[in-house]
Short mmCIF file of C-alpha atoms and ligand atoms in Angstrom, two decimals:
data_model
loop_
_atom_site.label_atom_id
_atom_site.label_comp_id
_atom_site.label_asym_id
_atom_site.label_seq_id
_atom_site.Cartn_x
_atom_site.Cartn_y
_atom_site.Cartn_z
CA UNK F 1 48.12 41.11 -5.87
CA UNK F 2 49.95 39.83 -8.81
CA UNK F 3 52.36 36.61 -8.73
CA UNK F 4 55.98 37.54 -7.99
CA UNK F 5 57.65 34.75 -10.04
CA UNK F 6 58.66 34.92 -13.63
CA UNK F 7 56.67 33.59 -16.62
CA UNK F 8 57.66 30.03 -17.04
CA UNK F 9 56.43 26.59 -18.43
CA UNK F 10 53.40 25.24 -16.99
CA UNK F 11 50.57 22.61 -17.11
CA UNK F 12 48.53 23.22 -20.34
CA UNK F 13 44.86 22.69 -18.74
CA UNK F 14 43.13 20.82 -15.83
CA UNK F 15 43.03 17.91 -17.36
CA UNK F 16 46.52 18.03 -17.30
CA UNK F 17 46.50 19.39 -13.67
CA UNK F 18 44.37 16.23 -12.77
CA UNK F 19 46.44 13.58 -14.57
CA UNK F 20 49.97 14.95 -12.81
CA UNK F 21 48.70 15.15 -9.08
CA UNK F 22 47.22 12.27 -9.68
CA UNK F 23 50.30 10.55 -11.53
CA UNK F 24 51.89 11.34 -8.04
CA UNK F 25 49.35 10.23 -5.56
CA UNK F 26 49.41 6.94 -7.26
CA UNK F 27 52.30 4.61 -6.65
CA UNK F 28 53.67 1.99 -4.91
CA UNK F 29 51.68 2.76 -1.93
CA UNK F 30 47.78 2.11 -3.91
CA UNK F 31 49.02 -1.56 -4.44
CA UNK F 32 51.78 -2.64 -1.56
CA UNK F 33 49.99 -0.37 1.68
CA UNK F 34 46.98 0.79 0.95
CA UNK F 35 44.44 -2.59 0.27
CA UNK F 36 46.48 -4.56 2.55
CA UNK F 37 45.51 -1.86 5.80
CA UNK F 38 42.38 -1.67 4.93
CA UNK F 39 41.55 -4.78 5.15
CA UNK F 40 43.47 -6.10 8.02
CA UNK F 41 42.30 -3.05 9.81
CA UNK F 42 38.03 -3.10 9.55
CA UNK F 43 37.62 -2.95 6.09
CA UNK F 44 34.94 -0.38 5.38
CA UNK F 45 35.41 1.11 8.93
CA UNK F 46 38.91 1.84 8.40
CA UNK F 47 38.15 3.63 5.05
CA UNK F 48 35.84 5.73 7.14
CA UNK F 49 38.42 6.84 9.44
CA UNK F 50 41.02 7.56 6.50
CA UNK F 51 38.29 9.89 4.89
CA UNK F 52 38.29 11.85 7.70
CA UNK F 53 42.07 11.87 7.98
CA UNK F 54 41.94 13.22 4.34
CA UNK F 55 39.24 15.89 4.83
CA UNK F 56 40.99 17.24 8.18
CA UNK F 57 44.88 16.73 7.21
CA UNK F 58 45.09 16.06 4.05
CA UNK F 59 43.12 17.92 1.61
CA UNK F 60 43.54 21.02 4.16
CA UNK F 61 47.76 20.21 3.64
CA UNK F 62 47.58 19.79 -0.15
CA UNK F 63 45.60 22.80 -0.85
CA UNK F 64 48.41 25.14 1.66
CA UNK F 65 50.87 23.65 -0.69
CA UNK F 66 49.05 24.62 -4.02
CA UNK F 67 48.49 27.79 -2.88
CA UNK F 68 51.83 28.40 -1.57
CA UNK F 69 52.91 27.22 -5.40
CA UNK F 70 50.40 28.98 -7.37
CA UNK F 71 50.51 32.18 -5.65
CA UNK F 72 54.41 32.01 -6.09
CA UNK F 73 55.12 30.35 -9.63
CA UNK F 74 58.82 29.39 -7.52
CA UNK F 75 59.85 25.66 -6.90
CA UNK F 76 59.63 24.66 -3.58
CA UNK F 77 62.24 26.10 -1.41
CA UNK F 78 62.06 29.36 -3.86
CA UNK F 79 58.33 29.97 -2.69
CA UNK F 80 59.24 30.62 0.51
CA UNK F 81 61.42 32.80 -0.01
CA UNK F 82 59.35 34.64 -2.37
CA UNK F 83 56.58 34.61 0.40
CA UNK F 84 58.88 35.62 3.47
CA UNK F 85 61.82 36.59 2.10
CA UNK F 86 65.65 36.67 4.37
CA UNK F 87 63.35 34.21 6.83
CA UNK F 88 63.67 30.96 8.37
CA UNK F 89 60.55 29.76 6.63
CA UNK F 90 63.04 29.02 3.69
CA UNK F 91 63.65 25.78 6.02
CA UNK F 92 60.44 24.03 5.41
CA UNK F 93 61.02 24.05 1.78
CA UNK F 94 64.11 22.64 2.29
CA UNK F 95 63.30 19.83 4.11
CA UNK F 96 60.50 19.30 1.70
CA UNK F 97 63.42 19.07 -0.74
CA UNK F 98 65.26 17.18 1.49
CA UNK F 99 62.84 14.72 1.83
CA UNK F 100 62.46 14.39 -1.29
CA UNK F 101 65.84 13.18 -1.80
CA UNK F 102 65.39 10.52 0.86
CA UNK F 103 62.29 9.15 -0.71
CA UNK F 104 63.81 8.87 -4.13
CA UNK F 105 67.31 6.92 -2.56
CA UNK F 106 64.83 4.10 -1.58
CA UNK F 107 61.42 4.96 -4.32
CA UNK F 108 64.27 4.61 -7.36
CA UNK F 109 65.33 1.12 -5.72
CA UNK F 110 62.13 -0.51 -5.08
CA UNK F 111 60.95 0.91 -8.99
CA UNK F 112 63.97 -1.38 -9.96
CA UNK F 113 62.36 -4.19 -8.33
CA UNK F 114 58.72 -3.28 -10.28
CA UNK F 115 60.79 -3.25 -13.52
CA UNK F 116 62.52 -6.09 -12.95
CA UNK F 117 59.63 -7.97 -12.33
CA UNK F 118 57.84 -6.64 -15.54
CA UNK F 119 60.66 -7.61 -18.03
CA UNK F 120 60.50 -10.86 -16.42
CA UNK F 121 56.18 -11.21 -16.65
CA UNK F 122 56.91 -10.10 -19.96
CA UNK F 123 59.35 -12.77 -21.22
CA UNK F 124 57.24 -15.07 -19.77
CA UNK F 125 59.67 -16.14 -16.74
CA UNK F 126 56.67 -17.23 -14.41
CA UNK F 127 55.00 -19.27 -16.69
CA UNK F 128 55.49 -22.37 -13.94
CA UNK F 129 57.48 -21.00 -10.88
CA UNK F 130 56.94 -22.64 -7.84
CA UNK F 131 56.88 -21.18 -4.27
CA UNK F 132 60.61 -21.62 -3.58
CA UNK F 133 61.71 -20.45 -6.97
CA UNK F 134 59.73 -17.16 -6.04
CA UNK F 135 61.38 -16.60 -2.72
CA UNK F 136 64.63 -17.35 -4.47
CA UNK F 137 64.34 -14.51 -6.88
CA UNK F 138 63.46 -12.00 -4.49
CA UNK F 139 66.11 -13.00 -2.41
CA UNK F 140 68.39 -12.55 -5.30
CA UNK F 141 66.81 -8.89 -6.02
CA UNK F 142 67.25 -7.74 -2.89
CA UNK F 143 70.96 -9.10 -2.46
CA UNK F 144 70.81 -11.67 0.25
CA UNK F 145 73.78 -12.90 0.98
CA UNK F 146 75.94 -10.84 -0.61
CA UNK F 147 77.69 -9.46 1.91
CA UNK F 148 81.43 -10.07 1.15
CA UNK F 149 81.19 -10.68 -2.30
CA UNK F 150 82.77 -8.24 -5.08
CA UNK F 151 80.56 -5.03 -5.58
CA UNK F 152 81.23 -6.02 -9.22
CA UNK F 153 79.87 -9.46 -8.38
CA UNK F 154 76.43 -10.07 -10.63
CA UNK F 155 74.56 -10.52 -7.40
CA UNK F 156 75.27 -7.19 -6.11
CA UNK F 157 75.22 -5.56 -10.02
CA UNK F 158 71.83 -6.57 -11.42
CA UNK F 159 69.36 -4.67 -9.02
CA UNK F 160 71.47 -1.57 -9.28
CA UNK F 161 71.38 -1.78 -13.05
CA UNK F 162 67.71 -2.07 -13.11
CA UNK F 163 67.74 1.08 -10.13
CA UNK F 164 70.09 2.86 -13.42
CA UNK F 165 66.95 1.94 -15.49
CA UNK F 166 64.69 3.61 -13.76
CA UNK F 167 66.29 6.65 -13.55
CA UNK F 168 67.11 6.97 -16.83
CA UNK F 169 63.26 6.23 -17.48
CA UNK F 170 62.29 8.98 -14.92
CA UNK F 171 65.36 11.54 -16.04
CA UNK F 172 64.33 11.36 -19.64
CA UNK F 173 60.59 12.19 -18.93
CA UNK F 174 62.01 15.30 -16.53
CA UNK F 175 64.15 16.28 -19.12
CA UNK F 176 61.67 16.50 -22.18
CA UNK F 177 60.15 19.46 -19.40
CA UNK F 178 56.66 20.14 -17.52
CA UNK F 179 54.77 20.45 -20.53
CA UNK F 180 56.43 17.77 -22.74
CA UNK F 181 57.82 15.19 -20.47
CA UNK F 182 55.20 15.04 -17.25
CA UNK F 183 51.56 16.51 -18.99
CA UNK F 184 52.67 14.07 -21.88
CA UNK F 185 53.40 10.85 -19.54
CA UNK F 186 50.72 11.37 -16.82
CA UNK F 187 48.21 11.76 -19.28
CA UNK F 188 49.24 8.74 -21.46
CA UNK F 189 49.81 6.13 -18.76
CA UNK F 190 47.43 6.95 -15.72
CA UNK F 191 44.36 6.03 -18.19
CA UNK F 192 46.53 2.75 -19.47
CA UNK F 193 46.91 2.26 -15.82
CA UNK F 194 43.33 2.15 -14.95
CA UNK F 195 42.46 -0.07 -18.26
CA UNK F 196 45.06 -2.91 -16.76
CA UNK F 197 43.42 -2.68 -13.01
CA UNK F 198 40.05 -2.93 -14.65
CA UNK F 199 41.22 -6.20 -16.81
CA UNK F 200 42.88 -7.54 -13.67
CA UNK F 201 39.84 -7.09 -11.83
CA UNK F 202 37.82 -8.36 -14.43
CA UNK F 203 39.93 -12.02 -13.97
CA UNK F 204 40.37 -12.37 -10.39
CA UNK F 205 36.35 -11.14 -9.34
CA UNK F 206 35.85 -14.07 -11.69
CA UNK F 207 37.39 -16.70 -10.04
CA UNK F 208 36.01 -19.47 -7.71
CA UNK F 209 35.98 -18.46 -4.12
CA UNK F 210 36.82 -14.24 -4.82
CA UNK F 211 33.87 -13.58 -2.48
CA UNK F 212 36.36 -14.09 0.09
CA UNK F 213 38.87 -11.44 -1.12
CA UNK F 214 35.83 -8.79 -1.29
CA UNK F 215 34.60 -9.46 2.02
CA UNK F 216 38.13 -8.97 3.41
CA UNK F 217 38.34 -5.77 1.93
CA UNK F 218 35.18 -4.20 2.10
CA UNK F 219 33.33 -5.62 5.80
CA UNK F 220 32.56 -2.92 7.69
CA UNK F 221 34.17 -3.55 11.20
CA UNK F 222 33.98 -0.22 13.70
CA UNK F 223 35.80 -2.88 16.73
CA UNK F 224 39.16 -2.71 14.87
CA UNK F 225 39.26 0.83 14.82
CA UNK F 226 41.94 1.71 17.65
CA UNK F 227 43.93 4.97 18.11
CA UNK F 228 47.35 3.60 16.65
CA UNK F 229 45.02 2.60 13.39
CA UNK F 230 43.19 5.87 13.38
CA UNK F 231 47.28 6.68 13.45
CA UNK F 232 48.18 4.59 10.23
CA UNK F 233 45.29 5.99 8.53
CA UNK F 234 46.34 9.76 9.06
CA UNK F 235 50.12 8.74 7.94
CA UNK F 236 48.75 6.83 4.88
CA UNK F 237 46.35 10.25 4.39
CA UNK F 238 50.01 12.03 3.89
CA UNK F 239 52.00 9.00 2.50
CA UNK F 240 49.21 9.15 -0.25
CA UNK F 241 49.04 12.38 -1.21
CA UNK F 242 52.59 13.02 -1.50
CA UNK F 243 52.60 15.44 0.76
CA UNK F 244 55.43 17.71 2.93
CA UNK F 245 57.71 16.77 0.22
CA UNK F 246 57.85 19.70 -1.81
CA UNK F 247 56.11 18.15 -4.79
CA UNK F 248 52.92 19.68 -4.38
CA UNK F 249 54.49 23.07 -4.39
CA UNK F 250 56.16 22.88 -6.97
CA UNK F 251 53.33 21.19 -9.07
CA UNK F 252 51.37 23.86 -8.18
CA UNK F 253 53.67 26.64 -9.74
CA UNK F 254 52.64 25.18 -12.80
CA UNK F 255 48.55 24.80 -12.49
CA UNK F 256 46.77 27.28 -14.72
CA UNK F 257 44.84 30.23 -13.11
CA UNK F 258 41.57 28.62 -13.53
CA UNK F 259 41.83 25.39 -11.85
CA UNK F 260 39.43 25.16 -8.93
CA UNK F 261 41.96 23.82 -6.28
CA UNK F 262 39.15 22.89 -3.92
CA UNK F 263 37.32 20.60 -6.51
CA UNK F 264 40.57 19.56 -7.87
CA UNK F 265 41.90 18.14 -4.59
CA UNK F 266 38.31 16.23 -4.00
CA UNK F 267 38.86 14.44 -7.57
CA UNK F 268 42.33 13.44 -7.15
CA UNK F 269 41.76 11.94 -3.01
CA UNK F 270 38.92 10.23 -4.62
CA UNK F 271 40.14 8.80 -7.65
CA UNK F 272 43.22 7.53 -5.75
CA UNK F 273 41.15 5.94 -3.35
CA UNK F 274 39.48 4.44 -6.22
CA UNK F 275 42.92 2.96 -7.78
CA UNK F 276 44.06 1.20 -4.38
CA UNK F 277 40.19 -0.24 -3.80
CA UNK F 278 40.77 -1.92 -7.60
CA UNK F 279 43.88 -2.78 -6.71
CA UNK F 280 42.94 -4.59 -3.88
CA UNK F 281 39.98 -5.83 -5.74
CA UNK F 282 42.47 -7.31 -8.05
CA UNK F 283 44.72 -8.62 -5.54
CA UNK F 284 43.05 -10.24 -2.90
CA UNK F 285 40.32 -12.38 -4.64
CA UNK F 286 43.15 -14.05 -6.31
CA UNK F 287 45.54 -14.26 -3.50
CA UNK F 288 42.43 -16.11 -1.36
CA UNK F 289 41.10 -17.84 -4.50
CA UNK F 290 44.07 -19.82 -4.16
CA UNK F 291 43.86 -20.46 -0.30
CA UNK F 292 46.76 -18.28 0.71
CA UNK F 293 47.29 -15.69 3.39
CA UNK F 294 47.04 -11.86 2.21
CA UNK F 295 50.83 -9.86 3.56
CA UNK F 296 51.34 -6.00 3.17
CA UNK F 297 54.21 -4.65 1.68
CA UNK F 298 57.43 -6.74 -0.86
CA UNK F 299 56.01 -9.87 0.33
CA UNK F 300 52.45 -9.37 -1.69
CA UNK F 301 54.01 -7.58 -4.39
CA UNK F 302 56.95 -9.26 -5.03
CA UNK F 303 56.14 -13.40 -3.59
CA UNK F 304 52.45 -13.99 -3.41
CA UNK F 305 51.15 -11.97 -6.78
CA UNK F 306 53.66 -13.72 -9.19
CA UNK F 307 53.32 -17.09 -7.52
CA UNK F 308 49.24 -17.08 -7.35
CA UNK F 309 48.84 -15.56 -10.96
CA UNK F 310 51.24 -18.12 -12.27
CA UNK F 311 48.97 -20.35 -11.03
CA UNK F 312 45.46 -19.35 -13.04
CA UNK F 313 44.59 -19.50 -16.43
CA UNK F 314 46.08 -16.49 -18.60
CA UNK F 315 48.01 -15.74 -15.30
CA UNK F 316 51.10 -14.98 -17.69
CA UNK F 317 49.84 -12.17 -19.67
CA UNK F 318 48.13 -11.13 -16.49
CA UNK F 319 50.96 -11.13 -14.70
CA UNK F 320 52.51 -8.47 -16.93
CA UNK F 321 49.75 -6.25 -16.99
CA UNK F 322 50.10 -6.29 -13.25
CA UNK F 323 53.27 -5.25 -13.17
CA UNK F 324 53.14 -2.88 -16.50
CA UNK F 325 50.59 -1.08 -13.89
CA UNK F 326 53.11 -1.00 -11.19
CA UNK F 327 55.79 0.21 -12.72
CA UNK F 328 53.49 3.13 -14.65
CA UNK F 329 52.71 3.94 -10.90
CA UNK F 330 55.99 3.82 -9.58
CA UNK F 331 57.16 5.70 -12.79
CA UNK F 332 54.76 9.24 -12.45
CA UNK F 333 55.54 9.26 -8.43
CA UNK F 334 58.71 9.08 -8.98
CA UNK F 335 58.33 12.08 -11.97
CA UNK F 336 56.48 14.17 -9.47
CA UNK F 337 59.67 13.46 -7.00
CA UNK F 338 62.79 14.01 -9.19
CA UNK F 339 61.01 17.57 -10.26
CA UNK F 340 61.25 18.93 -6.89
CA UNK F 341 65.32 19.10 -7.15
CA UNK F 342 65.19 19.40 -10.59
CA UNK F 343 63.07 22.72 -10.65
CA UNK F 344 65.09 24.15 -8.09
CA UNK F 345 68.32 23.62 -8.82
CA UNK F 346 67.53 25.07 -12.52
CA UNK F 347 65.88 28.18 -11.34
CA UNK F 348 68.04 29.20 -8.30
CA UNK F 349 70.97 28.04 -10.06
CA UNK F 350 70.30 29.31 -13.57
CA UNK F 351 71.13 25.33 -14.78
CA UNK F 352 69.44 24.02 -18.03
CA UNK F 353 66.57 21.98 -17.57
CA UNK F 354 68.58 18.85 -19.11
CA UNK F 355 71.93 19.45 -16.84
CA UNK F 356 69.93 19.72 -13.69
CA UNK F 357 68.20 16.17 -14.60
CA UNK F 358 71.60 14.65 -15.19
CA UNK F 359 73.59 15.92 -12.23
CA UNK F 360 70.28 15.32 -9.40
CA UNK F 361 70.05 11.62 -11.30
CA UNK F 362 73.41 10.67 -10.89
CA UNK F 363 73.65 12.06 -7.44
CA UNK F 364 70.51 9.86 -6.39
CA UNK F 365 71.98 7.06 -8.53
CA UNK F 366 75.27 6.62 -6.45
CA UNK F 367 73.22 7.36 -3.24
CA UNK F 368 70.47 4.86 -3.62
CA UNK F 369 73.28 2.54 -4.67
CA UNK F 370 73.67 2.48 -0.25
CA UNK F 371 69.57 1.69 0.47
CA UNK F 372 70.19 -0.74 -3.01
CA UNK F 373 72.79 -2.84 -1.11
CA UNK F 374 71.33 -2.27 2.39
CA UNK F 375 67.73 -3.93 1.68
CA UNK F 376 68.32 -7.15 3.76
CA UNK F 377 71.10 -7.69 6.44
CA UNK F 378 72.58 -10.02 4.84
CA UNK F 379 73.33 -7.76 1.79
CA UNK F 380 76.94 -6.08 1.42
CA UNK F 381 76.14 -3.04 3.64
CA UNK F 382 73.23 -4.96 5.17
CA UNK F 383 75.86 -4.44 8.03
CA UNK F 384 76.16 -0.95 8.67
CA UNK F 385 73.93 0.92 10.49
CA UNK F 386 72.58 4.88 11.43
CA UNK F 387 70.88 5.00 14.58
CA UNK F 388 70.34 1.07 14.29
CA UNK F 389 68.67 1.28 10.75
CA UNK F 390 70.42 0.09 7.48
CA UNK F 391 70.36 2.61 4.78
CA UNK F 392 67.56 1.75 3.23
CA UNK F 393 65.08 1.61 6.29
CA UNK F 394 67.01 5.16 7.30
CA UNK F 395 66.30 7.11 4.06
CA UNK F 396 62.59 5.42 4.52
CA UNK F 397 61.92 6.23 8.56
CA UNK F 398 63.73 9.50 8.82
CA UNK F 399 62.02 10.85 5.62
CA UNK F 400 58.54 9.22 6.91
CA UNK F 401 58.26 9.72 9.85
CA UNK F 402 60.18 12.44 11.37
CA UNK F 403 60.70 15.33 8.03
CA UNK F 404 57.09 14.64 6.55
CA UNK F 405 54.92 15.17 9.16
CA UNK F 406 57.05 17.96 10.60
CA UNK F 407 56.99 19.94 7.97
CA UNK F 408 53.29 18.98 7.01
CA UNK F 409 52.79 20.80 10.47
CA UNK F 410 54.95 23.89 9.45
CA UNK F 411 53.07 24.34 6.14
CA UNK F 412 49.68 24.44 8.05
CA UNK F 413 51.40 27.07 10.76
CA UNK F 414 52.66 28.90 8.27
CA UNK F 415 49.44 29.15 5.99
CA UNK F 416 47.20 29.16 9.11
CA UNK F 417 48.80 31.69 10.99
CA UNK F 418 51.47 33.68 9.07
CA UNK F 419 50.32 34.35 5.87
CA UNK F 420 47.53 36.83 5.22
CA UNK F 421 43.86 35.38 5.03
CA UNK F 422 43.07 37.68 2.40
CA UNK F 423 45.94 36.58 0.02
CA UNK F 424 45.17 32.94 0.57
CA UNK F 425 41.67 33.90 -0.18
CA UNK F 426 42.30 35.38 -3.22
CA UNK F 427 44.06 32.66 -4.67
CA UNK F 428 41.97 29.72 -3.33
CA UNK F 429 38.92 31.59 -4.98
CA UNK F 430 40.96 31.78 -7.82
CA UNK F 431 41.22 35.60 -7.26
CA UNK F 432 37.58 36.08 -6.21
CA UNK F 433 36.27 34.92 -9.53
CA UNK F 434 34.47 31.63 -7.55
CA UNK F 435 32.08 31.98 -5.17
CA UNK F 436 33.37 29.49 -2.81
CA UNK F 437 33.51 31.44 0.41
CA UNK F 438 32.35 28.84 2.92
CA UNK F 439 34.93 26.73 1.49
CA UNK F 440 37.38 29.14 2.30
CA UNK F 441 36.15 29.96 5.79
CA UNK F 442 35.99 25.98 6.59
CA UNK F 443 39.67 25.23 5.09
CA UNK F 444 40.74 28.51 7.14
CA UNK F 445 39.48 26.91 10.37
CA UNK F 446 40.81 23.91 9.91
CA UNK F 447 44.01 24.73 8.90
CA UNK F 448 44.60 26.81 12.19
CA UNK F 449 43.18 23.93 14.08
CA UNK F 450 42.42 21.02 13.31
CA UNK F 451 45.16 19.50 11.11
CA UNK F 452 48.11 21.23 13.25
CA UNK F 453 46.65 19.37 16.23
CA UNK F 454 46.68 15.89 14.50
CA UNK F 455 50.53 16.55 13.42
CA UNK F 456 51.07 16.95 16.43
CA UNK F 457 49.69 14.31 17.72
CA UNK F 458 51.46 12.21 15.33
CA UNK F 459 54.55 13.61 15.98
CA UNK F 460 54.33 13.16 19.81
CA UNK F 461 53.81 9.23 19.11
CA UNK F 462 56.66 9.31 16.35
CA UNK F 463 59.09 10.49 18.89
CA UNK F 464 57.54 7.97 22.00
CA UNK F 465 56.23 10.79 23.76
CA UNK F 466 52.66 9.82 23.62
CA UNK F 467 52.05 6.26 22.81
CA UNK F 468 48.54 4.65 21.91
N1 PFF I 501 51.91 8.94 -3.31
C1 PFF I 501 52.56 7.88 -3.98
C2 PFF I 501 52.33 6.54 -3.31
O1 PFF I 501 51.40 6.42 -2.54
O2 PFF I 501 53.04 5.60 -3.59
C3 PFF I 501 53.95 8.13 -4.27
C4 PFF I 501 54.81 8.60 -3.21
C5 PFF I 501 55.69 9.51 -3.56
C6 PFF I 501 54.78 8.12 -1.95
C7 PFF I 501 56.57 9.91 -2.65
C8 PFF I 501 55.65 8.51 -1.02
C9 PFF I 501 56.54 9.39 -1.39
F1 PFF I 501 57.39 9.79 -0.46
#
């Protein structure tokens, strides 16, 4: 069967295939989540479990949502309805967009932070800060204490104009189109972003005392592995991979013919798992080179890095490579992201590529402005609360935890069980021209059975139904 959509711009090659999903994969998550669970939670036996999570879930998730793209050529909530079309299946592509949305009020925010952080690395701002001086400026960035004060205040201004940088960074790249704005960027700043890691790593495995750092994040330990970890690991599996969110759809409209989606997916799992092992590589060696305590999350990023880099020789110039590195991360998630909205919107609504960018960016702009001001109670909406979350931690936990993994489990259902096996066949084999049948059988199986059955699972302990 031929594709139903019309001809339209696509990836040039799978190089280009392989740079974008992996442009996405990569973010915030490789540096802030990833090293940190790992090795809090076993190390090398944690990794173990999160392979599995990514062979049963993940992979099996990613490649329902390339196929649902490629087979379609439609953005995400358009390949539904191209599929199955007047039926209710439209719905999971609209909470993939949906999500989407939620993802980039908060992603756009904590960018701002990233770039914030880099023009200040850059001018040479934490040349000799001390630990206070760090806490101050991240209590500054993320509005504490404002709460009261004039939204046209400088306190409550700055992090939304560096929020208004990002997206103007991320709109122009959407704008200049698939071929142009994402192929170009992806391909240009995922290699820069592996050079920095490597220099990083270079420094801090070179520093007295980084055995430390490498046993933390590589000792095999099978007694930490409990089910709520097992847990983490198969929501980090998702978190990772972008997945449920519509971007792998749509990506996959534009992959060429030939790309072998099974091989494809193996390469980009691995080389993400690859960035967030030299990230932590680069991160924790310092962080116990200098006798401090490893966190997870803003605190590492945003308080321990600058303050222990500051601290070594070159730490300056490293300390802007580190967070050059961020922001290129933060930067081709969030491209992968804003194209969801933007491709549909242009193609259901016959918009120009350029108009779309500018109306979705300045709708997320004056949303995000809420999770912007919301980060910390004490900020000026730090006060107001849905279902006992301030906007910032609701965009994040209803987005997370309820819309991602429900809809991961829909995509599987509907790929496992109501779409033909011969069509998703076809396509996966790259219409029979690969011989890659057992493959096909095992991702068949397992989509039917394994990976629903782990969603749910998750779900179930989301809601408090189960609890491990
Ligand atoms: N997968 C990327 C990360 O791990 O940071 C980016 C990402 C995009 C994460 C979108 C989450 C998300 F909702």
């Amino acid at each position: 069967m031929e594709n139903t959509g019309k001809p339209r711009e696509g990836f040039s090659s799978g190089l280009a295939v392989f740079f974008a999903s992996l442009g996405s994969a990569v973010g915030l998550g490789n540096i802030w989540k990833f090293p940190y669970l790992t090795g809090s939670n076993g190390g090398g036996a944690f990794l173990f479990v999160y392979f599995i999570c990514i062979l049963f879930v993940g992979i099996p998730v990613l490649l329902c949502e390339w196929y649902i793209g490629r087979r379609t050529r439609h953005n995400a909530i358009g390949a539904f309805e191209s599929l199955k079309p007047g039926s209710l299946w439209k719905g999971v592509g609209v909470m993939g967009v949906l999500s989407a949305y939620l993802v980039m009020f908060f992603y756009t925010c904590v960018a701002g932070w990233v770039y914030f952080y880099c023009f200040k690395a850059l001018t040479g701002a934490f040349a000799s800060i001390s630990a206070e001086s760090v806490e101050g400026l991240f209590g500054e960035v993320i509005g504490v204490g404002t709460a009261g004060q004039s939204f046209f205040s400088k306190a409550v201004l700055s992090p939304i104009f560096w929020q208004f940088i990002v997206l103007c960074v991320v709109g122009f790249g959407i704008s200049m189109g698939v071929r142009g704005g994402i192929e170009r960027i992806t391909k240009t700043l995922m290699p820069l972003l592996f050079v920095l890691i490597v220099i990083c790593d270079i420094r801090a495995l070179t520093l007295p005392g980084a055995g430390e750092g490498i046993r933390f994040l590589f000792h095999i330990d099978f007694s930490r592995i409990t089910p709520s970890v097992a847990l983490s690991a198969l929501g980090l599996a998702f978190f990772k991979l972008s997945l449920a969110m519509g971007i792998m759809i749509t990506y996959g409209s534009y992959f060429t013919e030939d790309v072998h989606l099974f091989k494809t997916a193996g390469k980009i799992a691995f080389s993400d798992t690859l960035v967030s092992m030299l990230a932590g590589l680069a991160i924790f060696p310092t962080v116990f080179s200098f006798g401090m305590e490893p966190s997870a999350g803003p605190g590492l990023l945003f308080m321990t890095i600058p303050l222990v880099f500051s601290k070594m020789p070159f730490g300056t110039v490293l300390l802007a490579a580190f967070f050059l590195l961020t922001s290129f991360a933060a930067t081709t998630a969030l491209l992968s992201l804003m194209e969801v909205p933007v491709a549909f919107w242009s193609e259901e609504f016959k918009m120009s590529r350029k108009k779309a960018t500018f109306m979705n960016c300045l709708f997320i702009g004056l949303v995000g402005i809420t999770a912007t001001l919301s980060v910390d109670s004490s900020s000026l909406l730090g006060g107001i609360k849905l279902f006992g979350d301030g906007f910032f931690d609701f965009y994040d936990h209803l987005s997370s935890n309820i819309i991602m993994p429900l809809g991961g489990l829909l995509i599987a259902i509907f790929v496992g069980y109501f779409s033909k096996k011969e069509d998703v066949a076809y396509e996966l084999s790259n219409h029979g021209t690969l011989e890659n049948g057992f493959y096909v059988r095992f991702f068949s199986f397992v989509i039917r059975y394994v990976s629903p059955a782990l969603l749910v699972i998750i779900l179930l302990n989301t809601i408090g139904i189960i609890s491990f």
